[in-house]
Amino acid sequence: MIISDIAEGVTRSVSGVTDTVAGFFVDPVIRLGVTGLSRAGKTVFITSLVANLLDRGRMPQLVAAANGSIQTAYLQPQPDDTVPRFEFEDHLMAMTGTSPRWPDSTRAVSELRLSLKVQPQGLFGALGGPKTVHLDIIDYPGEWLLDLSLLDKDFRTWSRETLARMEKRDFAAEYLAAVAKVSAKTSYAEPQVQDLARTFTTYLKDARSRGFSDCTPGRFLLPGDLEGSPVLTFAPMDASGAARRTIAREMERRFEAYKAKVVRPFFRDHFARLDRQVVLVDVLGAIHDGPRAVEDLRQTMADILGAFRPGRNAFLSQLLLGKRVDRILFAATKADHLHHEQHGRLTAIMDALTREARDRAQFAGAETQAVSLAALRTTTEDRLDHGGRQIAAVTGMLASGKRAAFYPGELPTDASRILAPAREGAEDWPFGDVQVQSFVPPVQDIAPGDGPPHIRLDKAAEFLIGDRLR
Ligand SMILES: Nc1nc2c(ncn2[C@@H]2O[C@H](COP(=O)(O)OP(=O)(O)OP(=O)(O)O)[C@@H](O)[C@H]2O)c(=O)[nH]1
Ligand SMILES: [Mg+2]
């Protein structure tokens, strides 16, 4: 164990003690992590969830909303002063304003606190009077979880493994040629370090877009405000026997700095403090892209979900000291592309995609559930006449302002008909293509007391926080 591990462990247990002692006096807090790969639907999910918790008319499946236990909900200053605030108002304005559009892409961690005044039900609850429950929502890129595996590796091991993988990929040739020109003895020169880092980052982006999931360091793909800083300016190379003031030594130093200053703080300050987690997955998008994209998604999900099995990593076990996320929801997003007749099939595929990872470790006791949802419903259901046959379609608004009916195709009822061709590396789906359509958010009047339209956001909320609002 490294000293910083011990120090972190100590802080954690001390704060654990204060939590318990203070627990009688302070309001309960639920820290909900919202993650997923880029474009999975995190920003839309959080915006719509918060809007629908503020105005609960469309939340019948959230029991505490339906039975009136939640008396009021309001936004409050968040507890962490150094984390950017989730720009709820801007995102909501974008989605529900007079010319609705999707919110901008986000690239870093952000946080929002929503406080709920809850009157517990039942005789016991009524005696106690209302309580305040704070819901802290933390939005972070799923890609960052992939870095957990780096904590167990030193620079030489990581370089060896990364370079060995690159040898087998023709699109890595440019980096391999560049790194062949430096040796463990080459003297340090910043322009050369930057060139190598730039070429390596280009390779990583290329690998990601070709569907490879082994793309560490994750922050090279989503740098946020660290862009251009030394912790993100290194690349793999043979560093055995490197002397002082060489490129290799400097690369090694920056790799260690990346672990210490980027990866560890993220896990310590954000990940380790979560109580509940929702993992958003654009399953339909991957199916549309074909079997290879689904297989890559499955593997990446397995890697990402590794972070929720703390036994796997010494640093994480030490950090968590037994505390863990106790509920994880896997949500297939953008389900409004499908008529509800097909939602069950989408849920089954979502479930199957993460089943292996779940079965292997059961997430150390965490309760899990799969759901298909649309955080912002852009369509209405429709029936189309197709050569005398009625097919279940949806209708929505295109960016051009035209309304269009849309039939995405038929998902198989048996999820293995998706997973098996994906694993086998098939080129196409045996059951035919699945289409997706870019609908824009609908222009509509939202009645007072209602949030934006959605599909099953209330069910998701019930699973994620419902038990804590009773
Ligand atoms: N039809 C539909 N499309 C959605 C829904 N949620 C998200 N989308 C689409 O997915 C895109 C990405 O959604 P975001 O919420 O920005 O995704 P994100 O995970 O925050 O993306 P990054 O910030 O780029 O990582 C949106 O611009 C929409 O086009 C939904 O409920 N229905
Ligand atoms: Mg976002």
Short mmCIF file of C-alpha atoms and ligand atoms in Angstrom, two decimals:
data_model
loop_
_atom_site.label_atom_id
_atom_site.label_comp_id
_atom_site.label_asym_id
_atom_site.label_seq_id
_atom_site.Cartn_x
_atom_site.Cartn_y
_atom_site.Cartn_z
CA MET A 1 0.00 0.00 0.00
CA ILE A 2 1.24 3.47 -0.80
CA ILE A 3 1.24 6.26 1.80
CA SER A 4 -1.46 8.22 0.00
CA ASP A 5 -3.70 5.15 0.19
CA ILE A 6 -3.33 5.09 3.95
CA ALA A 7 -3.96 8.80 4.22
CA GLU A 8 -7.05 8.50 2.07
CA GLY A 9 -8.25 5.54 4.07
CA VAL A 10 -7.90 7.52 7.29
CA THR A 11 -9.78 10.55 5.99
CA ARG A 12 -12.50 8.29 4.76
CA SER A 13 -13.01 6.52 8.06
CA VAL A 14 -12.88 9.78 10.01
CA SER A 15 -15.52 11.29 7.74
CA GLY A 16 -17.44 8.01 8.12
CA VAL A 17 -17.49 8.53 11.88
CA THR A 18 -18.70 12.11 11.63
CA ASP A 19 -21.38 10.99 9.18
CA THR A 20 -22.77 8.54 11.70
CA VAL A 21 -22.57 10.86 14.68
CA ALA A 22 -23.97 13.80 12.77
CA GLY A 23 -26.54 11.53 11.14
CA PHE A 24 -29.00 12.30 13.94
CA PHE A 25 -28.81 16.02 13.33
CA VAL A 26 -28.20 16.64 9.64
CA ASP A 27 -30.62 16.04 6.78
CA PRO A 28 -30.15 12.80 4.85
CA VAL A 29 -28.30 13.09 1.54
CA ILE A 30 -28.55 10.79 -1.48
CA ARG A 31 -25.60 11.11 -3.85
CA LEU A 32 -26.75 9.90 -7.25
CA GLY A 33 -24.13 9.31 -9.94
CA VAL A 34 -25.26 9.65 -13.55
CA THR A 35 -22.85 8.21 -16.08
CA GLY A 36 -22.63 6.74 -19.56
CA LEU A 37 -20.40 7.01 -22.61
CA SER A 38 -20.46 10.28 -24.56
CA ARG A 39 -23.82 11.04 -26.18
CA ALA A 40 -25.57 8.38 -24.08
CA GLY A 41 -28.08 10.97 -22.84
CA LYS A 42 -26.71 12.09 -19.42
CA THR A 43 -27.45 15.79 -19.72
CA VAL A 44 -30.99 15.27 -21.04
CA PHE A 45 -31.65 12.68 -18.32
CA ILE A 46 -30.56 14.91 -15.44
CA THR A 47 -32.35 17.97 -16.80
CA SER A 48 -35.62 16.12 -17.28
CA LEU A 49 -35.35 14.24 -13.98
CA VAL A 50 -34.84 17.45 -12.03
CA ALA A 51 -37.63 19.27 -13.93
CA ASN A 52 -39.98 16.35 -13.27
CA LEU A 53 -39.07 16.28 -9.58
CA LEU A 54 -39.74 20.02 -9.32
CA ASP A 55 -43.13 19.60 -11.11
CA ARG A 56 -44.32 16.10 -10.39
CA GLY A 57 -47.49 15.83 -12.49
CA ARG A 58 -45.96 13.24 -14.80
CA MET A 59 -44.39 11.06 -12.09
CA PRO A 60 -47.15 8.61 -11.11
CA GLN A 61 -44.75 5.68 -10.65
CA LEU A 62 -42.65 7.57 -8.13
CA VAL A 63 -44.68 6.59 -5.09
CA ALA A 64 -43.66 9.56 -2.94
CA ALA A 65 -44.79 11.92 -5.71
CA ALA A 66 -48.07 10.10 -6.41
CA ASN A 67 -49.17 9.90 -2.76
CA GLY A 68 -48.19 13.46 -1.96
CA SER A 69 -45.33 12.62 0.42
CA ILE A 70 -43.10 15.06 -1.45
CA GLN A 71 -44.47 18.40 -0.37
CA THR A 72 -42.02 20.69 -2.11
CA ALA A 73 -38.84 20.43 -4.14
CA TYR A 74 -36.35 23.23 -4.67
CA LEU A 75 -32.82 23.76 -5.96
CA GLN A 76 -30.15 24.66 -3.43
CA PRO A 77 -26.48 25.58 -3.54
CA GLN A 78 -24.51 22.36 -3.93
CA PRO A 79 -22.23 21.14 -1.14
CA ASP A 80 -18.99 20.94 -3.17
CA ASP A 81 -17.60 24.39 -3.91
CA THR A 82 -14.97 23.32 -6.41
CA VAL A 83 -17.18 21.22 -8.73
CA PRO A 84 -18.87 23.02 -11.65
CA ARG A 85 -22.63 23.33 -11.20
CA PHE A 86 -24.79 21.34 -13.62
CA GLU A 87 -26.30 24.08 -15.81
CA PHE A 88 -29.86 22.96 -15.23
CA GLU A 89 -31.65 26.18 -16.24
CA ASP A 90 -29.71 26.56 -19.52
CA HIS A 91 -30.30 22.94 -20.49
CA LEU A 92 -33.99 23.09 -19.62
CA MET A 93 -34.40 26.33 -21.55
CA ALA A 94 -32.76 24.71 -24.58
CA MET A 95 -35.06 21.68 -24.44
CA THR A 96 -38.36 23.35 -23.63
CA GLY A 97 -38.00 26.93 -24.95
CA THR A 98 -39.90 28.37 -27.90
CA SER A 99 -37.55 26.81 -30.46
CA PRO A 100 -36.51 23.65 -28.64
CA ARG A 101 -33.15 22.04 -29.30
CA TRP A 102 -30.91 19.48 -27.63
CA PRO A 103 -28.47 20.77 -25.00
CA ASP A 104 -24.79 21.18 -25.82
CA SER A 105 -22.39 18.35 -25.23
CA THR A 106 -20.70 18.42 -21.82
CA ARG A 107 -17.19 17.26 -21.09
CA ALA A 108 -16.53 17.24 -17.37
CA VAL A 109 -17.97 16.38 -14.02
CA SER A 110 -20.76 18.63 -12.70
CA GLU A 111 -23.14 18.60 -9.79
CA LEU A 112 -26.58 19.84 -8.72
CA ARG A 113 -28.43 19.72 -5.39
CA LEU A 114 -32.19 19.30 -5.32
CA SER A 115 -33.83 19.30 -1.91
CA LEU A 116 -37.12 17.57 -1.25
CA LYS A 117 -39.38 18.25 1.72
CA VAL A 118 -40.96 14.91 2.44
CA GLN A 119 -43.77 13.99 4.83
CA PRO A 120 -43.26 10.30 5.62
CA GLN A 121 -46.51 8.31 5.44
CA GLY A 122 -47.98 5.96 7.99
CA LEU A 123 -48.56 6.48 11.71
CA PHE A 124 -44.88 6.56 12.56
CA GLY A 125 -44.08 9.00 9.78
CA ALA A 126 -46.95 11.36 10.55
CA LEU A 127 -45.74 11.69 14.14
CA GLY A 128 -42.28 12.73 13.07
CA GLY A 129 -43.27 15.68 10.82
CA PRO A 130 -41.70 16.47 7.46
CA LYS A 131 -38.01 15.84 6.77
CA THR A 132 -35.70 17.29 4.15
CA VAL A 133 -33.84 14.93 1.84
CA HIS A 134 -31.07 16.34 -0.33
CA LEU A 135 -30.51 14.74 -3.71
CA ASP A 136 -27.02 15.50 -5.02
CA ILE A 137 -26.77 14.54 -8.67
CA ILE A 138 -23.29 14.05 -10.12
CA ASP A 139 -22.84 13.91 -13.90
CA TYR A 140 -19.54 12.33 -15.00
CA PRO A 141 -18.27 10.71 -18.22
CA GLY A 142 -18.26 6.90 -18.18
CA GLU A 143 -14.93 7.00 -20.02
CA TRP A 144 -13.26 8.15 -16.80
CA LEU A 145 -14.04 4.86 -15.09
CA LEU A 146 -11.82 3.04 -17.58
CA ASP A 147 -8.77 4.61 -15.92
CA LEU A 148 -9.24 2.55 -12.77
CA SER A 149 -7.10 -0.21 -14.30
CA LEU A 150 -4.13 2.19 -14.57
CA LEU A 151 -3.82 2.48 -10.82
CA ASP A 152 -2.42 -1.04 -10.57
CA LYS A 153 0.18 -0.45 -13.29
CA ASP A 154 3.48 1.34 -13.49
CA PHE A 155 4.55 3.23 -16.59
CA ARG A 156 6.67 0.38 -17.92
CA THR A 157 3.88 -2.18 -17.67
CA TRP A 158 1.31 0.16 -19.17
CA SER A 159 3.70 1.06 -22.03
CA ARG A 160 4.53 -2.57 -22.73
CA GLU A 161 0.87 -3.58 -22.89
CA THR A 162 -0.21 -0.57 -24.91
CA LEU A 163 2.61 -0.87 -27.45
CA ALA A 164 1.96 -4.61 -27.85
CA ARG A 165 -1.67 -3.88 -28.73
CA MET A 166 -0.64 -1.14 -31.14
CA GLU A 167 1.71 -3.48 -33.03
CA LYS A 168 -1.37 -5.35 -34.24
CA ARG A 169 -3.18 -2.26 -35.54
CA ASP A 170 -2.17 -0.68 -38.84
CA PHE A 171 -3.57 2.71 -37.91
CA ALA A 172 -1.01 2.86 -35.07
CA ALA A 173 1.87 2.96 -37.58
CA GLU A 174 2.45 6.71 -37.31
CA TYR A 175 2.91 6.62 -33.55
CA LEU A 176 5.04 3.47 -33.65
CA ALA A 177 7.32 5.10 -36.23
CA ALA A 178 7.61 8.24 -34.09
CA VAL A 179 8.36 6.37 -30.87
CA ALA A 180 10.94 4.19 -32.63
CA LYS A 181 13.04 7.34 -33.08
CA VAL A 182 13.47 7.85 -29.33
CA SER A 183 15.15 5.53 -26.87
CA ALA A 184 15.39 5.36 -23.10
CA LYS A 185 18.59 7.46 -23.46
CA THR A 186 17.14 10.33 -25.55
CA SER A 187 17.54 13.63 -23.67
CA TYR A 188 14.44 15.46 -22.57
CA ALA A 189 13.08 18.07 -24.99
CA GLU A 190 9.54 19.34 -24.53
CA PRO A 191 8.67 19.71 -28.25
CA GLN A 192 9.45 16.04 -28.79
CA VAL A 193 7.38 14.99 -25.78
CA GLN A 194 4.48 17.06 -27.09
CA ASP A 195 4.77 15.60 -30.58
CA LEU A 196 4.68 12.07 -29.22
CA ALA A 197 1.72 12.86 -26.97
CA ARG A 198 -0.16 14.46 -29.85
CA THR A 199 0.41 11.53 -32.19
CA PHE A 200 -0.56 9.09 -29.45
CA THR A 201 -3.77 11.04 -28.71
CA THR A 202 -4.66 10.94 -32.40
CA TYR A 203 -4.16 7.18 -32.31
CA LEU A 204 -6.40 6.85 -29.23
CA LYS A 205 -9.18 8.87 -30.84
CA ASP A 206 -8.87 6.77 -33.94
CA ALA A 207 -9.01 3.56 -31.91
CA ARG A 208 -12.11 4.81 -30.09
CA SER A 209 -13.91 5.70 -33.31
CA ARG A 210 -13.04 2.32 -34.78
CA GLY A 211 -14.77 0.71 -31.85
CA PHE A 212 -11.85 -0.31 -29.62
CA SER A 213 -12.57 0.10 -25.95
CA ASP A 214 -9.06 -0.27 -24.50
CA CYS A 215 -8.45 3.47 -24.79
CA THR A 216 -6.57 4.57 -21.69
CA PRO A 217 -5.77 7.19 -20.46
CA GLY A 218 -9.47 8.08 -20.64
CA ARG A 219 -8.84 11.78 -20.04
CA PHE A 220 -6.89 11.98 -23.33
CA LEU A 221 -10.23 11.48 -25.06
CA LEU A 222 -12.20 13.85 -22.83
CA PRO A 223 -9.62 16.29 -21.45
CA GLY A 224 -11.98 18.96 -20.07
CA ASP A 225 -10.04 21.83 -18.52
CA LEU A 226 -6.81 19.79 -18.29
CA GLU A 227 -6.28 20.05 -22.04
CA GLY A 228 -2.66 20.87 -22.85
CA SER A 229 -1.39 20.39 -19.29
CA PRO A 230 1.64 18.16 -18.58
CA VAL A 231 -0.48 15.46 -16.90
CA LEU A 232 -2.11 14.89 -20.30
CA THR A 233 1.12 15.18 -22.26
CA PHE A 234 2.79 11.79 -22.22
CA ALA A 235 2.76 8.63 -24.30
CA PRO A 236 3.88 5.00 -24.00
CA MET A 237 7.52 4.11 -24.67
CA ASP A 238 10.19 1.71 -23.53
CA ALA A 239 11.62 3.30 -20.40
CA SER A 240 13.76 0.49 -19.07
CA GLY A 241 17.11 1.74 -17.86
CA ALA A 242 16.13 5.38 -18.46
CA ALA A 243 18.61 7.86 -17.00
CA ARG A 244 17.72 11.24 -15.49
CA ARG A 245 16.73 14.12 -17.78
CA THR A 246 15.56 11.83 -20.56
CA ILE A 247 12.24 11.84 -22.38
CA ALA A 248 11.47 8.42 -20.94
CA ARG A 249 11.92 9.59 -17.35
CA GLU A 250 9.70 12.59 -17.94
CA MET A 251 7.00 10.41 -19.55
CA GLU A 252 7.15 8.10 -16.57
CA ARG A 253 6.88 11.01 -14.15
CA ARG A 254 3.84 12.42 -15.95
CA PHE A 255 2.14 9.03 -16.07
CA GLU A 256 2.49 8.83 -12.28
CA ALA A 257 1.23 12.42 -11.98
CA TYR A 258 -1.79 11.50 -14.11
CA LYS A 259 -2.62 8.68 -11.72
CA ALA A 260 -2.01 10.77 -8.60
CA LYS A 261 -3.53 14.08 -9.71
CA VAL A 262 -6.27 13.04 -12.11
CA VAL A 263 -7.39 9.44 -11.58
CA ARG A 264 -7.16 9.07 -7.82
CA PRO A 265 -8.83 12.41 -6.99
CA PHE A 266 -11.75 11.56 -9.27
CA PHE A 267 -12.33 8.23 -7.55
CA ARG A 268 -11.79 9.71 -4.10
CA ASP A 269 -13.79 12.93 -4.45
CA HIS A 270 -16.63 11.76 -6.66
CA PHE A 271 -16.91 8.05 -7.26
CA ALA A 272 -16.30 6.83 -3.71
CA ARG A 273 -19.00 9.12 -2.32
CA LEU A 274 -21.87 7.85 -4.47
CA ASP A 275 -24.84 6.02 -2.95
CA ARG A 276 -26.80 5.28 -6.09
CA GLN A 277 -25.81 5.05 -9.73
CA VAL A 278 -27.57 5.16 -13.08
CA VAL A 279 -25.64 3.98 -16.13
CA LEU A 280 -27.19 5.31 -19.35
CA VAL A 281 -26.62 3.37 -22.54
CA ASP A 282 -27.57 4.26 -26.11
CA VAL A 283 -28.40 0.66 -26.95
CA LEU A 284 -30.52 1.54 -29.98
CA GLY A 285 -27.73 3.67 -31.44
CA ALA A 286 -25.29 0.76 -31.11
CA ILE A 287 -27.74 -1.70 -32.69
CA HIS A 288 -28.20 0.76 -35.54
CA ASP A 289 -24.39 0.86 -36.00
CA GLY A 290 -24.25 -2.93 -36.30
CA PRO A 291 -22.92 -6.06 -34.55
CA ARG A 292 -19.37 -4.75 -34.10
CA ALA A 293 -20.59 -1.65 -32.31
CA VAL A 294 -22.74 -3.77 -29.99
CA GLU A 295 -19.83 -6.06 -29.17
CA ASP A 296 -17.63 -3.07 -28.43
CA LEU A 297 -20.34 -1.58 -26.27
CA ARG A 298 -20.63 -4.84 -24.34
CA GLN A 299 -16.91 -4.96 -23.68
CA THR A 300 -16.67 -1.30 -22.74
CA MET A 301 -19.61 -1.70 -20.37
CA ALA A 302 -17.90 -4.68 -18.74
CA ASP A 303 -14.75 -2.55 -18.26
CA ILE A 304 -16.69 0.39 -16.91
CA LEU A 305 -18.75 -1.75 -14.57
CA GLY A 306 -15.53 -3.23 -13.17
CA ALA A 307 -15.35 -0.05 -11.10
CA PHE A 308 -18.46 -1.17 -9.24
CA ARG A 309 -16.75 -4.35 -8.07
CA PRO A 310 -14.41 -2.84 -5.51
CA GLY A 311 -12.68 -6.13 -4.67
CA ARG A 312 -10.99 -5.93 -8.04
CA ASN A 313 -8.77 -3.02 -7.15
CA ALA A 314 -6.72 -2.50 -4.00
CA PHE A 315 -6.88 1.29 -4.13
CA LEU A 316 -10.64 1.31 -4.53
CA SER A 317 -11.28 -1.25 -1.77
CA GLN A 318 -9.18 0.83 0.58
CA LEU A 319 -10.98 4.00 -0.44
CA LEU A 320 -14.45 2.57 -0.05
CA LEU A 321 -13.82 0.67 3.18
CA GLY A 322 -17.00 -1.31 2.82
CA LYS A 323 -19.17 1.59 1.71
CA ARG A 324 -20.66 1.02 -1.70
CA VAL A 325 -23.24 1.98 -4.22
CA ASP A 326 -26.26 -0.11 -3.20
CA ARG A 327 -28.46 0.38 -6.26
CA ILE A 328 -27.43 0.52 -9.91
CA LEU A 329 -29.90 1.19 -12.70
CA PHE A 330 -28.99 0.29 -16.29
CA ALA A 331 -31.10 2.41 -18.59
CA ALA A 332 -31.42 2.10 -22.35
CA THR A 333 -32.06 5.71 -23.43
CA LYS A 334 -33.97 7.28 -26.34
CA ALA A 335 -36.72 4.60 -26.19
CA ASP A 336 -39.12 7.12 -27.76
CA HIS A 337 -37.77 5.92 -31.14
CA LEU A 338 -39.74 2.73 -30.58
CA HIS A 339 -43.43 2.05 -30.22
CA HIS A 340 -44.04 0.78 -26.67
CA GLU A 341 -44.75 -2.70 -28.09
CA GLN A 342 -40.99 -3.00 -28.54
CA HIS A 343 -39.82 -1.48 -25.25
CA GLY A 344 -39.71 -4.86 -23.50
CA ARG A 345 -37.31 -6.14 -26.14
CA LEU A 346 -35.03 -3.14 -25.71
CA THR A 347 -34.99 -3.70 -21.94
CA ALA A 348 -34.14 -7.38 -22.45
CA ILE A 349 -31.20 -6.40 -24.67
CA MET A 350 -30.01 -3.83 -22.10
CA ASP A 351 -30.24 -6.51 -19.45
CA ALA A 352 -28.33 -9.06 -21.55
CA LEU A 353 -25.56 -6.55 -22.36
CA THR A 354 -24.65 -6.18 -18.71
CA ARG A 355 -25.65 -9.63 -17.49
CA GLU A 356 -22.19 -11.17 -17.59
CA ALA A 357 -20.64 -8.34 -15.62
CA ARG A 358 -23.49 -8.56 -13.11
CA ASP A 359 -23.42 -12.33 -12.74
CA ARG A 360 -19.69 -12.41 -12.20
CA ALA A 361 -19.70 -10.31 -9.09
CA GLN A 362 -23.30 -9.39 -8.41
CA PHE A 363 -21.84 -5.93 -7.89
CA ALA A 364 -20.92 -6.88 -4.37
CA GLY A 365 -24.47 -6.91 -3.12
CA ALA A 366 -25.84 -3.92 -5.03
CA GLU A 367 -29.39 -4.24 -6.28
CA THR A 368 -29.59 -3.77 -10.06
CA GLN A 369 -32.38 -3.22 -12.56
CA ALA A 370 -32.65 -2.64 -16.31
CA VAL A 371 -35.14 -0.25 -17.90
CA SER A 372 -35.85 1.41 -21.26
CA LEU A 373 -36.65 5.08 -20.99
CA ALA A 374 -36.79 8.36 -22.83
CA ALA A 375 -35.81 11.27 -20.62
CA LEU A 376 -37.43 13.62 -23.14
CA ARG A 377 -40.14 12.07 -25.25
CA THR A 378 -40.06 13.52 -28.77
CA THR A 379 -42.62 11.24 -30.43
CA THR A 380 -46.20 10.06 -30.31
CA GLU A 381 -47.27 6.56 -31.25
CA ASP A 382 -48.77 5.84 -34.59
CA ARG A 383 -49.89 2.98 -36.84
CA LEU A 384 -48.74 2.83 -40.42
CA ASP A 385 -50.27 0.90 -43.23
CA HIS A 386 -47.52 -1.13 -44.85
CA GLY A 387 -48.80 -3.14 -47.81
CA GLY A 388 -52.05 -3.90 -46.04
CA ARG A 389 -50.27 -4.71 -42.77
CA GLN A 390 -50.50 -2.37 -39.78
CA ILE A 391 -47.13 -1.60 -38.26
CA ALA A 392 -46.50 0.10 -34.92
CA ALA A 393 -44.57 3.31 -35.62
CA VAL A 394 -43.86 6.69 -34.01
CA THR A 395 -44.22 10.25 -35.29
CA GLY A 396 -41.95 13.15 -34.40
CA MET A 397 -40.57 16.45 -35.62
CA LEU A 398 -37.44 16.57 -37.80
CA ALA A 399 -34.87 19.37 -37.65
CA SER A 400 -36.40 20.72 -40.90
CA GLY A 401 -39.63 21.43 -39.00
CA LYS A 402 -41.54 18.67 -40.81
CA ARG A 403 -43.39 15.96 -38.89
CA ALA A 404 -42.50 12.45 -39.98
CA ALA A 405 -43.74 8.96 -39.20
CA PHE A 406 -40.96 6.54 -38.49
CA TYR A 407 -40.62 2.78 -38.20
CA PRO A 408 -37.21 1.74 -36.86
CA GLY A 409 -37.48 -1.95 -37.73
CA GLU A 410 -38.16 -4.94 -35.55
CA LEU A 411 -35.95 -5.80 -32.58
CA PRO A 412 -35.73 -9.55 -31.91
CA THR A 413 -37.71 -10.80 -28.91
CA ASP A 414 -34.77 -12.97 -27.88
CA ALA A 415 -31.78 -10.81 -26.84
CA SER A 416 -29.33 -13.58 -27.80
CA ARG A 417 -30.19 -12.85 -31.42
CA ILE A 418 -28.38 -9.53 -30.86
CA LEU A 419 -25.61 -10.69 -28.54
CA ALA A 420 -24.58 -13.82 -30.46
CA PRO A 421 -23.96 -12.23 -33.89
CA ALA A 422 -22.15 -9.39 -32.08
CA ARG A 423 -19.79 -11.80 -30.34
CA GLU A 424 -19.22 -13.77 -33.51
CA GLY A 425 -18.22 -10.61 -35.35
CA ALA A 426 -21.05 -10.73 -37.91
CA GLU A 427 -21.17 -7.95 -40.50
CA ASP A 428 -24.93 -7.45 -40.41
CA TRP A 429 -27.93 -8.40 -38.32
CA PRO A 430 -29.68 -11.57 -39.47
CA PHE A 431 -33.08 -9.97 -38.72
CA GLY A 432 -32.65 -6.79 -40.77
CA ASP A 433 -31.54 -3.22 -40.11
CA VAL A 434 -32.57 -1.05 -37.20
CA GLN A 435 -32.87 2.65 -37.95
CA VAL A 436 -32.68 5.67 -35.70
CA GLN A 437 -33.99 9.12 -36.51
CA SER A 438 -32.90 12.54 -35.24
CA PHE A 439 -36.08 13.98 -33.84
CA VAL A 440 -35.92 17.40 -32.23
CA PRO A 441 -37.54 18.09 -28.87
CA PRO A 442 -41.26 18.81 -29.37
CA VAL A 443 -42.71 22.32 -29.26
CA GLN A 444 -45.49 22.17 -26.70
CA ASP A 445 -47.23 23.84 -23.85
CA ILE A 446 -46.40 22.14 -20.61
CA ALA A 447 -49.32 22.37 -18.17
CA PRO A 448 -48.63 23.93 -14.75
CA GLY A 449 -47.49 21.24 -12.33
CA ASP A 450 -46.15 19.02 -15.12
CA GLY A 451 -42.53 18.44 -16.10
CA PRO A 452 -41.35 17.70 -19.65
CA PRO A 453 -42.83 14.57 -21.30
CA HIS A 454 -40.83 11.37 -20.79
CA ILE A 455 -41.09 7.60 -20.81
CA ARG A 456 -40.49 5.71 -17.53
CA LEU A 457 -38.43 8.42 -15.88
CA ASP A 458 -40.75 7.99 -12.89
CA LYS A 459 -40.02 4.26 -12.75
CA ALA A 460 -36.28 5.02 -12.87
CA ALA A 461 -36.66 7.58 -10.08
CA GLU A 462 -38.64 5.13 -7.93
CA PHE A 463 -35.87 2.55 -8.19
CA LEU A 464 -33.07 5.08 -7.62
CA ILE A 465 -34.43 7.16 -4.74
CA GLY A 466 -37.99 6.02 -3.94
CA ASP A 467 -37.06 3.99 -0.85
CA ARG A 468 -35.31 7.00 0.70
CA LEU A 469 -38.39 9.21 0.41
CA ARG A 470 -40.70 7.08 2.50
N1 LIG B 1 -35.24 11.01 -28.98
C1 LIG B 1 -34.48 11.21 -27.89
N2 LIG B 1 -33.20 11.59 -28.07
C2 LIG B 1 -32.44 11.78 -26.95
C3 LIG B 1 -32.95 11.59 -25.64
N3 LIG B 1 -31.95 11.83 -24.77
C4 LIG B 1 -30.88 12.17 -25.50
N4 LIG B 1 -31.16 12.15 -26.82
C5 LIG B 1 -30.26 12.42 -27.96
O1 LIG B 1 -28.93 12.12 -27.57
C6 LIG B 1 -28.09 13.27 -27.65
C7 LIG B 1 -27.11 13.29 -26.51
O2 LIG B 1 -27.78 13.54 -25.30
P1 LIG B 1 -27.01 14.23 -24.07
O3 LIG B 1 -27.93 14.20 -22.91
O4 LIG B 1 -26.40 15.51 -24.46
O5 LIG B 1 -25.89 13.13 -23.87
P2 LIG B 1 -24.61 13.19 -22.91
O6 LIG B 1 -24.39 11.80 -22.42
O7 LIG B 1 -24.77 14.26 -21.88
O8 LIG B 1 -23.52 13.57 -23.99
P3 LIG B 1 -22.06 14.25 -23.73
O9 LIG B 1 -22.28 15.40 -22.81
O10 LIG B 1 -21.65 14.65 -25.10
O11 LIG B 1 -21.24 13.15 -23.17
C8 LIG B 1 -29.06 14.46 -27.65
O12 LIG B 1 -28.49 15.56 -28.30
C9 LIG B 1 -30.25 13.86 -28.39
O13 LIG B 1 -30.05 13.93 -29.78
C10 LIG B 1 -34.32 11.17 -25.50
O14 LIG B 1 -34.86 10.97 -24.39
N5 LIG B 1 -35.03 11.00 -26.66
MG MG B 2 -23.66 15.80 -21.35
#
